Short mmCIF file of C-alpha atoms and ligand atoms in Angstrom, two decimals:
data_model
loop_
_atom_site.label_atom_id
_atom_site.label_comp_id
_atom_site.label_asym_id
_atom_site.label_seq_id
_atom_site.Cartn_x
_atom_site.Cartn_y
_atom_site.Cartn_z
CA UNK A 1 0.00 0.00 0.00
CA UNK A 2 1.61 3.43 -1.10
CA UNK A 3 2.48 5.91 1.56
CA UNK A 4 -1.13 7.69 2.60
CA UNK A 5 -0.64 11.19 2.21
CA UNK A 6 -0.67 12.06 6.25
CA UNK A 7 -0.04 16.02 6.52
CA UNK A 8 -2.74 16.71 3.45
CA UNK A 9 -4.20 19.00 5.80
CA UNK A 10 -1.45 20.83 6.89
CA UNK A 11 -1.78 23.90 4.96
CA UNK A 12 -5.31 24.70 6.67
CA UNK A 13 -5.73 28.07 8.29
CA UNK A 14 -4.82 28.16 11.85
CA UNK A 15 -6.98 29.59 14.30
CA UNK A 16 -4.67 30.34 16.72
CA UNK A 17 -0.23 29.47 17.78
CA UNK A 18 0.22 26.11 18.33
CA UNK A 19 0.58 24.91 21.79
CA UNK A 20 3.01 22.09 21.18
CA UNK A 21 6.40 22.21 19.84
CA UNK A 22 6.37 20.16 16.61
CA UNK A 23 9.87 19.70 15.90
CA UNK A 24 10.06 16.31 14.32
CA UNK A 25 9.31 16.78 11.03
CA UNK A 26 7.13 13.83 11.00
CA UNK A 27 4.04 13.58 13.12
CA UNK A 28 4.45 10.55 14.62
CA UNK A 29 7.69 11.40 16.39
CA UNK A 30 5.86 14.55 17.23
CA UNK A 31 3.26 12.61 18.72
CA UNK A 32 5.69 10.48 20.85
CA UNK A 33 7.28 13.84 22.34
CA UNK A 34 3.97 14.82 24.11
CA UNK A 35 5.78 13.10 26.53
CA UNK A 36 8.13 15.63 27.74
CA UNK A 37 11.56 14.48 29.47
CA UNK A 38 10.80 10.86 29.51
CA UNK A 39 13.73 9.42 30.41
CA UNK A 40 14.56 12.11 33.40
CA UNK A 41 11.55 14.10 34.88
CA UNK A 42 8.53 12.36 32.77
CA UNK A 43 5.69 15.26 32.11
CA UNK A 44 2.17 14.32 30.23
CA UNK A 45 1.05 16.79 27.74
CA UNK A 46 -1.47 14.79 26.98
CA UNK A 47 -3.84 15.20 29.87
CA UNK A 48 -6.90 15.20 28.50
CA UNK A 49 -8.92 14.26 25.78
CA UNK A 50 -8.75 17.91 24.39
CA UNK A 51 -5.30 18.27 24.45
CA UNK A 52 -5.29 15.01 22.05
CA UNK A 53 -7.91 17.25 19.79
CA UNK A 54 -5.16 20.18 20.13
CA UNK A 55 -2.41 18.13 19.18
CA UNK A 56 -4.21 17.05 15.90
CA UNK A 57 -5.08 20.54 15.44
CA UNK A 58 -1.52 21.88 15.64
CA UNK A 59 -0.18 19.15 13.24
CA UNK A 60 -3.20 19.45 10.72
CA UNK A 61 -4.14 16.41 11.24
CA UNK A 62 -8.14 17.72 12.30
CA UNK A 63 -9.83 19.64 9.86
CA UNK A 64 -11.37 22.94 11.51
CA UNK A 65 -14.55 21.51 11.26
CA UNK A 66 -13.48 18.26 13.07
CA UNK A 67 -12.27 20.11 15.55
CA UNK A 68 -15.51 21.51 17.22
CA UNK A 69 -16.91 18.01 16.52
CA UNK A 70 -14.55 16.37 18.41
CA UNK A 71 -14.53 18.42 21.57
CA UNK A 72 -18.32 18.29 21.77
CA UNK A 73 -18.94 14.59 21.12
CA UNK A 74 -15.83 13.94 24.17
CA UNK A 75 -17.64 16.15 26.75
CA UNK A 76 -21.26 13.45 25.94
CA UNK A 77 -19.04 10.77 26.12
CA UNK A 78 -16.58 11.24 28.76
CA UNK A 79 -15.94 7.58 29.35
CA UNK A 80 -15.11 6.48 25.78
CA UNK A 81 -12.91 9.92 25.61
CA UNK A 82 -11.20 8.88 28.13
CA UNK A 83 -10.32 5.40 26.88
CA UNK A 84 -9.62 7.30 23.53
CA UNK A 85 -6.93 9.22 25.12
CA UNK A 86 -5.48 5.91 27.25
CA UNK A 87 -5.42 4.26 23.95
CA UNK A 88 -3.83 7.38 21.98
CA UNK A 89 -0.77 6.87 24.56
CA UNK A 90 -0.91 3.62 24.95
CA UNK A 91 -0.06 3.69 21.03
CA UNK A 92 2.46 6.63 21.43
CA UNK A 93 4.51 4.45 24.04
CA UNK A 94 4.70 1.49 21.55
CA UNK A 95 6.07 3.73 19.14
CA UNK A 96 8.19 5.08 21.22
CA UNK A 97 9.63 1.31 22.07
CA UNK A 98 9.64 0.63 18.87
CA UNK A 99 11.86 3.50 17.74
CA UNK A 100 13.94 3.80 20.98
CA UNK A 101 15.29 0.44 20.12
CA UNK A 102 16.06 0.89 16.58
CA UNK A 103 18.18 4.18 17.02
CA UNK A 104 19.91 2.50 19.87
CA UNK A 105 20.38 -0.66 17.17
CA UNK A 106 18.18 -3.09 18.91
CA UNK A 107 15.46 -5.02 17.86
CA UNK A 108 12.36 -3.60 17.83
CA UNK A 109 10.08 -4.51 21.53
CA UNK A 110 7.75 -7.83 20.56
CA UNK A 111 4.86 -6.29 22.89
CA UNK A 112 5.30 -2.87 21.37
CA UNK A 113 5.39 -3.70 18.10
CA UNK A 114 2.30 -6.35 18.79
CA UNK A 115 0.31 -3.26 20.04
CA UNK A 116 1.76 -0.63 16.93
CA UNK A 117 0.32 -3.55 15.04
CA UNK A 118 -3.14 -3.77 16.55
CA UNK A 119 -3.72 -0.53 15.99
CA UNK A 120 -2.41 -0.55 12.68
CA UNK A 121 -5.00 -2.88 11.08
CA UNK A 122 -7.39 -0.34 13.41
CA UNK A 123 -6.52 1.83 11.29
CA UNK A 124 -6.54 0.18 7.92
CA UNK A 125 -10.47 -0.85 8.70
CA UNK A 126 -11.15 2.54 8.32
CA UNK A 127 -9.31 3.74 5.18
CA UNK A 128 -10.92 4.47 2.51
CA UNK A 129 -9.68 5.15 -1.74
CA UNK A 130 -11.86 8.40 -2.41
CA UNK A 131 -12.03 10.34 -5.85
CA UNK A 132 -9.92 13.71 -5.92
CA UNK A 133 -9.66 15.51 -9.31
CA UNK A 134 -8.75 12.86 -11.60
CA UNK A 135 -6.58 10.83 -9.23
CA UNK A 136 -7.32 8.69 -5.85
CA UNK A 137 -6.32 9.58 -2.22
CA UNK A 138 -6.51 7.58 0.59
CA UNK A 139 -9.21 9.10 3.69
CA UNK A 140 -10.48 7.48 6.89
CA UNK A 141 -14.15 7.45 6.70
CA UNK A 142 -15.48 8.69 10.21
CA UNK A 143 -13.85 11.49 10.94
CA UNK A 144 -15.68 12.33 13.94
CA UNK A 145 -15.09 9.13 15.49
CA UNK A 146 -12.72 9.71 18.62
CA UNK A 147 -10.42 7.73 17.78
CA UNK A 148 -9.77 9.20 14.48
CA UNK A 149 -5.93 10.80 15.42
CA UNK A 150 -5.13 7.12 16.70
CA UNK A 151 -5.57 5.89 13.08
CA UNK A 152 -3.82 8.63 11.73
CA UNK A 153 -0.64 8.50 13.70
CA UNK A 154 -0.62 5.02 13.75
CA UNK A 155 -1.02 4.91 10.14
CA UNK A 156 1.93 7.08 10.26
CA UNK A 157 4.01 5.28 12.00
CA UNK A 158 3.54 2.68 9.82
CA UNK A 159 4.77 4.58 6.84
CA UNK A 160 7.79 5.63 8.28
CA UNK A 161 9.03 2.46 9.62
CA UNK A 162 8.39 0.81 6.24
CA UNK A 163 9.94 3.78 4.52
CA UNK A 164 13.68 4.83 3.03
CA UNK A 165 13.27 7.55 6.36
CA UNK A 166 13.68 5.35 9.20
CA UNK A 167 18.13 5.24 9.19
CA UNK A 168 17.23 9.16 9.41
CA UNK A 169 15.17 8.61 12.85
CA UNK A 170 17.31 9.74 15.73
CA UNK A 171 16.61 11.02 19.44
CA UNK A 172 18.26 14.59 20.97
CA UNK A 173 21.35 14.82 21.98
CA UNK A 174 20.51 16.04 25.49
CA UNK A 175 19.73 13.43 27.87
CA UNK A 176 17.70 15.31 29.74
CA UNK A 177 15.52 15.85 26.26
CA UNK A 178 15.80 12.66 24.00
CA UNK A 179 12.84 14.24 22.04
CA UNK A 180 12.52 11.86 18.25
CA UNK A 181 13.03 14.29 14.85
CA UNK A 182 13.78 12.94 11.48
CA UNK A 183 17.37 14.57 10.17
CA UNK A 184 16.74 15.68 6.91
CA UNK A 185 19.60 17.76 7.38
CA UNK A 186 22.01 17.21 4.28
CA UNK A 187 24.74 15.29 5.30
CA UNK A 188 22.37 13.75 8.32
CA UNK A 189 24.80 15.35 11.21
CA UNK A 190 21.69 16.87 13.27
CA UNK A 191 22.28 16.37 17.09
CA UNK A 192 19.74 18.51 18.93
CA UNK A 193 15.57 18.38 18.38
CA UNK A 194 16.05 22.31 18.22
CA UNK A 195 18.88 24.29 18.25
CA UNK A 196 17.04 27.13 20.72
CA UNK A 197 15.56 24.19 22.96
CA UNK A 198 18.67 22.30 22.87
CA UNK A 199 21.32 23.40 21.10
CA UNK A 200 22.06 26.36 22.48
CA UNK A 201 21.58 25.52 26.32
CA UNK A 202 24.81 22.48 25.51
CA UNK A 203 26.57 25.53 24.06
CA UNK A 204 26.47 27.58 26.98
CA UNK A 205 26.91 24.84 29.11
CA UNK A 206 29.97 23.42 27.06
CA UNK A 207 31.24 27.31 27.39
CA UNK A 208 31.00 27.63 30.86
CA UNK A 209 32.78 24.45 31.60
CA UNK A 210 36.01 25.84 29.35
CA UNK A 211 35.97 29.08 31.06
CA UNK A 212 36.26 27.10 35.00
CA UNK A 213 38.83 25.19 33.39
CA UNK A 214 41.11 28.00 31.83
CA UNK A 215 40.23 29.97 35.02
ZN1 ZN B 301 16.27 18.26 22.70
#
């Protein structure tokens, strides 16, 4: 199956700054930073069901007028929100497994990839070939189901493990960070998720610890 096109919507109008950093360059690493310092001081962006809807607004991944949708159907179904959002992570920690192991060259987590997997035929159930101007693209057909961003991303995740991308796949260079990005750079030297998040914080630290030594 070709590569769906995943950030078709990514040129809609925004109705306000995004809230999360989207640094990866591909939204399923994106996805598997909303947890913030993992490995050190673990913080949950995704807290509720809204900030999943926030997240899929800030990566285009929710039309504008899915948006609203989604929001109102999760506050008349709190419970199955809920178990939207423990499945959205529960998926965002498999593909974190998944990809933690293959940029530190291991194999790939049986469980995680078992659960990627689940909710990668999920997904597939609900994709659809639809008609656009002479040529085919591939949808999901309820998009107001709440677990339409779980689909997506997983569906994502599936194209970029299966894709020439994947050797490009790395994690910061800052331990404290580790945040995923995919180095497009050109010669594929790119240590830090951003260089004003990151980068620049190892600089001054790097600087400091020269100037105690000459001193
Ligand atoms: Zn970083």
């Amino acid at each position: 199956m070709p590569p769906m096109q995943a950030h078709e919507n990514k040129n809609i109008s925004r109705r306000r700054s995004p809230r999360f950093d989207l640094i990866a360059g591909n939204v399923c690493l994106d996805f598997v930073n909303t947890l913030d310092d993992r490995h050190t001081k673990p913080k949950e962006l995704l807290e509720h069901y809204s900030d999943l809807v926030r997240f899929g607004e800030d990566s285009g991944l929710l039309e504008p007028k899915q948006l609203s949708r989604l929001i109102k159907l999760s506050s008349c179904a709190l419970d199955r929100a809920e178990q939207a959002l423990h499945r959205a992570r529960e998926l965002r920690e498999s593909i974190h497994d998944v990809f933690w192991a293959l940029v530190n060259k291991r194999p790939a987590p049986a469980e995680a990839l078992a659960t990627l997997n689940r909710d990668i035929q999920l997904a597939a159930e609900h994709l659809r070939l639809v008609p656009a101007g002479g040529h085919f693209v591939w949808r999901f057909d309820d998009l107001s189901d709440l677990n339409t961003l779980l689909w997506q991303i997983a569906r994502s995740a599936a194209d970029l493990l299966a894709s020439e991308q994947l050797p490009f796949v790395r994690a910061c260079s800052s331990k404290e960070c580790e945040w995923f990005f995919l180095d497009t750079s050109k010669n594929h030297h790119r240590r830090w998720c951003d260089m004003k998040r990151c980068g620049n914080r190892a600089k001054v630290r790097r600087f400091y610890a020269k100037k105690k030594k000459s001193s």
